[in-house]
Amino acid sequence: MLQDIPTPTLALRETRPFVLETERLSLRKPTLADVKAIAALANDRRIAEMTRRLPHPYTQDDAVRFVEAVAGDSSETVFLIEHNHAPVGVAGVDWSEPDAPELGYWIGVDCWGRGFATEAARAVIDYTFETFAIDRMISGARVVNPASRNVLEKCGFQWSGVELRRFRALGSSTPVDRFRLTRGVWSSLKNWSNAARRER
């Protein structure tokens, strides 16, 4: 059921308790009990240089600030991604611009190449379109990050241009491929996927 979004604050506070389940993953709200695991995963320059807001090095204090911030921040929906009850990354939606919520995600290096980013991103996308009355989502990937670009394209996002964005770990701006996913494209992909599953 779609909800109108009079303000992101109201809508997101109502939906934060949900846990998303996929074939291999669980996505839930991060807690202070997850701080050590989040810090261990995020403290890798290869991740920080591909995400706009992660500092490097990434300490347990950074993880505490992150968990406390998302607990009280209504402008973001954030999920800790777990595989076999162990954290493997983070995914979420930034609602700073309610008409164009932005998908973001990162996966711990040891779990790269296993399809977790795509699986988690699809779960967050489905949740967002199914829960909120939005027409589109946006996202981005550094032009030197073909793996993230592939994740977005597998999820139905279409390239919309290049922008310069500032990356905290780099201390500078760098080119980012921008992508958008409309409700119509998402709906078509969902319908096709459901039809394909019924045939098996």
One Martini backbone bead per residue (centre of mass of N, CA, C, O) as a GRO file, in nm:
protein
  200
    1MET     BB    1   0.096   0.037   0.023
    2LEU     BB    2   0.057   0.365  -0.030
    3GLN     BB    3   0.220   0.659   0.080
    4ASP     BB    4   0.202   0.956   0.167
    5ILE     BB    5   0.438   1.247   0.187
    6PRO     BB    6   0.420   1.506   0.382
    7THR     BB    7   0.666   1.392   0.552
    8PRO     BB    8   0.944   1.217   0.608
    9THR     BB    9   0.927   1.186   0.912
   10LEU     BB   10   0.660   1.036   0.942
   11ALA     BB   11   0.705   0.797   0.747
   12LEU     BB   12   0.978   0.684   0.868
   13ARG     BB   13   0.895   0.629   1.160
   14GLU     BB   14   0.679   0.411   1.082
   15THR     BB   15   0.908   0.211   0.916
   16ARG     BB   16   1.173   0.130   1.078
   17PRO     BB   17   1.110  -0.171   1.208
   18PHE     BB   18   1.165  -0.309   0.958
   19VAL     BB   19   1.228  -0.621   0.791
   20LEU     BB   20   1.426  -0.742   0.534
   21GLU     BB   21   1.381  -1.019   0.304
   22THR     BB   22   1.579  -1.252   0.141
   23GLU     BB   23   1.726  -1.525   0.029
   24ARG     BB   24   2.017  -1.431   0.201
   25LEU     BB   25   1.897  -1.171   0.347
   26SER     BB   26   1.910  -0.916   0.605
   27LEU     BB   27   1.727  -0.608   0.683
   28ARG     BB   28   1.822  -0.367   0.934
   29LYS     BB   29   1.850  -0.185   1.199
   30PRO     BB   30   2.091  -0.030   1.346
   31THR     BB   31   2.299  -0.082   1.635
   32LEU     BB   32   2.517  -0.065   1.899
   33ALA     BB   33   2.586  -0.376   1.867
   34ASP     BB   34   2.721  -0.309   1.561
   35VAL     BB   35   2.977  -0.131   1.576
   36LYS     BB   36   3.218  -0.324   1.542
   37ALA     BB   37   3.132  -0.442   1.265
   38ILE     BB   38   3.113  -0.179   1.107
   39ALA     BB   39   3.406  -0.085   1.150
   40ALA     BB   40   3.543  -0.332   1.022
   41LEU     BB   41   3.417  -0.294   0.738
   42ALA     BB   42   3.466   0.032   0.685
   43ASN     BB   43   3.792   0.003   0.735
   44ASP     BB   44   3.829   0.075   0.402
   45ARG     BB   45   3.949   0.246   0.140
   46ARG     BB   46   3.787   0.106  -0.093
   47ILE     BB   47   3.517   0.209   0.023
   48ALA     BB   48   3.555   0.512   0.088
   49GLU     BB   49   3.630   0.592  -0.220
   50MET     BB   50   3.309   0.503  -0.308
   51THR     BB   51   3.205   0.695  -0.079
   52ARG     BB   52   3.103   1.003   0.026
   53ARG     BB   53   3.089   0.977   0.375
   54LEU     BB   54   3.327   0.807   0.438
   55PRO     BB   55   3.578   0.770   0.637
   56HIS     BB   56   3.950   0.774   0.663
   57PRO     BB   57   3.946   0.626   0.902
   58TYR     BB   58   3.726   0.379   1.065
   59THR     BB   59   3.571   0.394   1.367
   60GLN     BB   60   3.384   0.327   1.642
   61ASP     BB   61   3.297   0.622   1.673
   62ASP     BB   62   3.176   0.643   1.390
   63ALA     BB   63   2.965   0.419   1.435
   64VAL     BB   64   2.815   0.554   1.665
   65ARG     BB   65   2.733   0.809   1.510
   66PHE     BB   66   2.576   0.661   1.293
   67VAL     BB   67   2.363   0.516   1.466
   68GLU     BB   68   2.257   0.771   1.611
   69ALA     BB   69   2.176   0.927   1.356
   70VAL     BB   70   1.971   0.716   1.230
   71ALA     BB   71   1.781   0.707   1.479
   72GLY     BB   72   1.717   1.046   1.449
   73ASP     BB   73   1.691   1.038   1.128
   74SER     BB   74   1.437   1.124   0.885
   75SER     BB   75   1.627   1.145   0.604
   76GLU     BB   76   1.671   0.827   0.662
   77THR     BB   77   1.701   0.489   0.537
   78VAL     BB   78   1.851   0.224   0.731
   79PHE     BB   79   2.048  -0.076   0.659
   80LEU     BB   80   2.154  -0.373   0.777
   81ILE     BB   81   2.348  -0.622   0.634
   82GLU     BB   82   2.275  -0.977   0.641
   83HIS     BB   83   2.465  -1.292   0.665
   84ASN     BB   84   2.418  -1.526   0.871
   85HIS     BB   85   2.406  -1.294   1.108
   86ALA     BB   86   2.618  -1.117   0.944
   87PRO     BB   87   2.766  -0.842   0.869
   88VAL     BB   88   2.818  -0.681   0.518
   89GLY     BB   89   2.648  -0.399   0.531
   90VAL     BB   90   2.494  -0.108   0.366
   91ALA     BB   91   2.159   0.035   0.325
   92GLY     BB   92   1.972   0.310   0.152
   93VAL     BB   93   1.779   0.622   0.201
   94ASP     BB   94   1.777   0.951   0.083
   95TRP     BB   95   1.540   1.227   0.186
   96SER     BB   96   1.627   1.522   0.116
   97GLU     BB   97   1.463   1.452  -0.159
   98PRO     BB   98   1.147   1.338  -0.177
   99ASP     BB   99   1.122   1.328  -0.506
  100ALA     BB  100   1.447   1.201  -0.489
  101PRO     BB  101   1.544   0.938  -0.376
  102GLU     BB  102   1.858   0.795  -0.250
  103LEU     BB  103   2.057   0.536  -0.328
  104GLY     BB  104   2.257   0.335  -0.098
  105TYR     BB  105   2.581   0.148  -0.072
  106TRP     BB  106   2.773  -0.113   0.108
  107ILE     BB  107   3.044  -0.358   0.097
  108GLY     BB  108   3.239  -0.574   0.216
  109VAL     BB  109   3.521  -0.693   0.073
  110ASP     BB  110   3.481  -1.007   0.144
  111CYS     BB  111   3.180  -0.976  -0.026
  112TRP     BB  112   3.265  -0.948  -0.293
  113GLY     BB  113   3.109  -1.103  -0.575
  114ARG     BB  114   2.804  -1.221  -0.445
  115GLY     BB  115   2.540  -1.017  -0.486
  116PHE     BB  116   2.457  -0.839  -0.236
  117ALA     BB  117   2.406  -0.557  -0.350
  118THR     BB  118   2.174  -0.630  -0.541
  119GLU     BB  119   1.987  -0.766  -0.335
  120ALA     BB  120   1.963  -0.524  -0.143
  121ALA     BB  121   1.874  -0.307  -0.343
  122ARG     BB  122   1.611  -0.442  -0.430
  123ALA     BB  123   1.478  -0.438  -0.152
  124VAL     BB  124   1.483  -0.127  -0.115
  125ILE     BB  125   1.330  -0.054  -0.369
  126ASP     BB  126   1.072  -0.209  -0.318
  127TYR     BB  127   1.003  -0.080  -0.050
  128THR     BB  128   0.985   0.214  -0.153
  129PHE     BB  129   0.767   0.177  -0.379
  130GLU     BB  130   0.553   0.020  -0.194
  131THR     BB  131   0.534   0.258   0.042
  132PHE     BB  132   0.579   0.505  -0.158
  133ALA     BB  133   0.478   0.809  -0.336
  134ILE     BB  134   0.682   0.761  -0.592
  135ASP     BB  135   0.843   0.811  -0.920
  136ARG     BB  136   1.154   0.809  -0.811
  137MET     BB  137   1.499   0.719  -0.831
  138ILE     BB  138   1.835   0.765  -0.718
  139SER     BB  139   2.190   0.744  -0.822
  140GLY     BB  140   2.546   0.643  -0.777
  141ALA     BB  141   2.880   0.627  -0.945
  142ARG     BB  142   3.180   0.600  -0.990
  143VAL     BB  143   3.353   0.590  -1.287
  144VAL     BB  144   3.565   0.374  -1.131
  145ASN     BB  145   3.283   0.183  -1.065
  146PRO     BB  146   3.158  -0.083  -1.228
  147ALA     BB  147   3.017  -0.252  -1.008
  148SER     BB  148   2.803  -0.039  -0.925
  149ARG     BB  149   2.686   0.005  -1.200
  150ASN     BB  150   2.584  -0.288  -1.234
  151VAL     BB  151   2.385  -0.284  -1.005
  152LEU     BB  152   2.201  -0.060  -1.114
  153GLU     BB  153   2.135  -0.195  -1.388
  154LYS     BB  154   2.008  -0.456  -1.263
  155CYS     BB  155   1.779  -0.258  -1.120
  156GLY     BB  156   1.704  -0.039  -1.376
  157PHE     BB  157   1.892   0.176  -1.404
  158GLN     BB  158   1.952   0.495  -1.565
  159TRP     BB  159   2.145   0.690  -1.730
  160SER     BB  160   2.189   1.073  -1.671
  161GLY     BB  161   2.498   1.135  -1.602
  162VAL     BB  162   2.748   1.377  -1.492
  163GLU     BB  163   2.907   1.446  -1.173
  164LEU     BB  164   3.028   1.634  -0.917
  165ARG     BB  165   3.158   1.485  -0.612
  166ARG     BB  166   3.208   1.469  -0.277
  167PHE     BB  167   3.477   1.299  -0.097
  168ARG     BB  168   3.586   1.247   0.211
  169ALA     BB  169   3.836   1.052   0.174
  170LEU     BB  170   3.962   1.237  -0.060
  171GLY     BB  171   3.912   1.558  -0.031
  172SER     BB  172   3.727   1.558  -0.299
  173SER     BB  173   3.629   1.578  -0.623
  174THR     BB  174   3.432   1.354  -0.840
  175PRO     BB  175   3.320   1.160  -1.079
  176VAL     BB  176   2.963   1.082  -1.138
  177ASP     BB  177   2.737   0.855  -1.207
  178ARG     BB  178   2.404   0.898  -1.300
  179PHE     BB  179   2.082   0.769  -1.180
  180ARG     BB  180   1.754   0.631  -1.279
  181LEU     BB  181   1.427   0.523  -1.136
  182THR     BB  182   1.123   0.439  -1.234
  183ARG     BB  183   0.820   0.316  -1.166
  184GLY     BB  184   0.769   0.190  -1.445
  185VAL     BB  185   1.024   0.021  -1.464
  186TRP     BB  186   0.997  -0.130  -1.201
  187SER     BB  187   0.721  -0.259  -1.265
  188SER     BB  188   0.812  -0.415  -1.516
  189LEU     BB  189   1.030  -0.584  -1.377
  190LYS     BB  190   0.845  -0.718  -1.169
  191ASN     BB  191   0.651  -0.852  -1.370
  192TRP     BB  192   0.864  -1.018  -1.519
  193SER     BB  193   0.974  -1.171  -1.274
  194ASN     BB  194   0.707  -1.305  -1.189
  195ALA     BB  195   0.660  -1.457  -1.455
  196ALA     BB  196   0.923  -1.621  -1.452
  197ARG     BB  197   0.863  -1.773  -1.185
  198ARG     BB  198   0.592  -1.915  -1.274
  199GLU     BB  199   0.727  -2.101  -1.502
  200ARG     BB  200   0.900  -2.298  -1.303
   0.00000   0.00000   0.00000
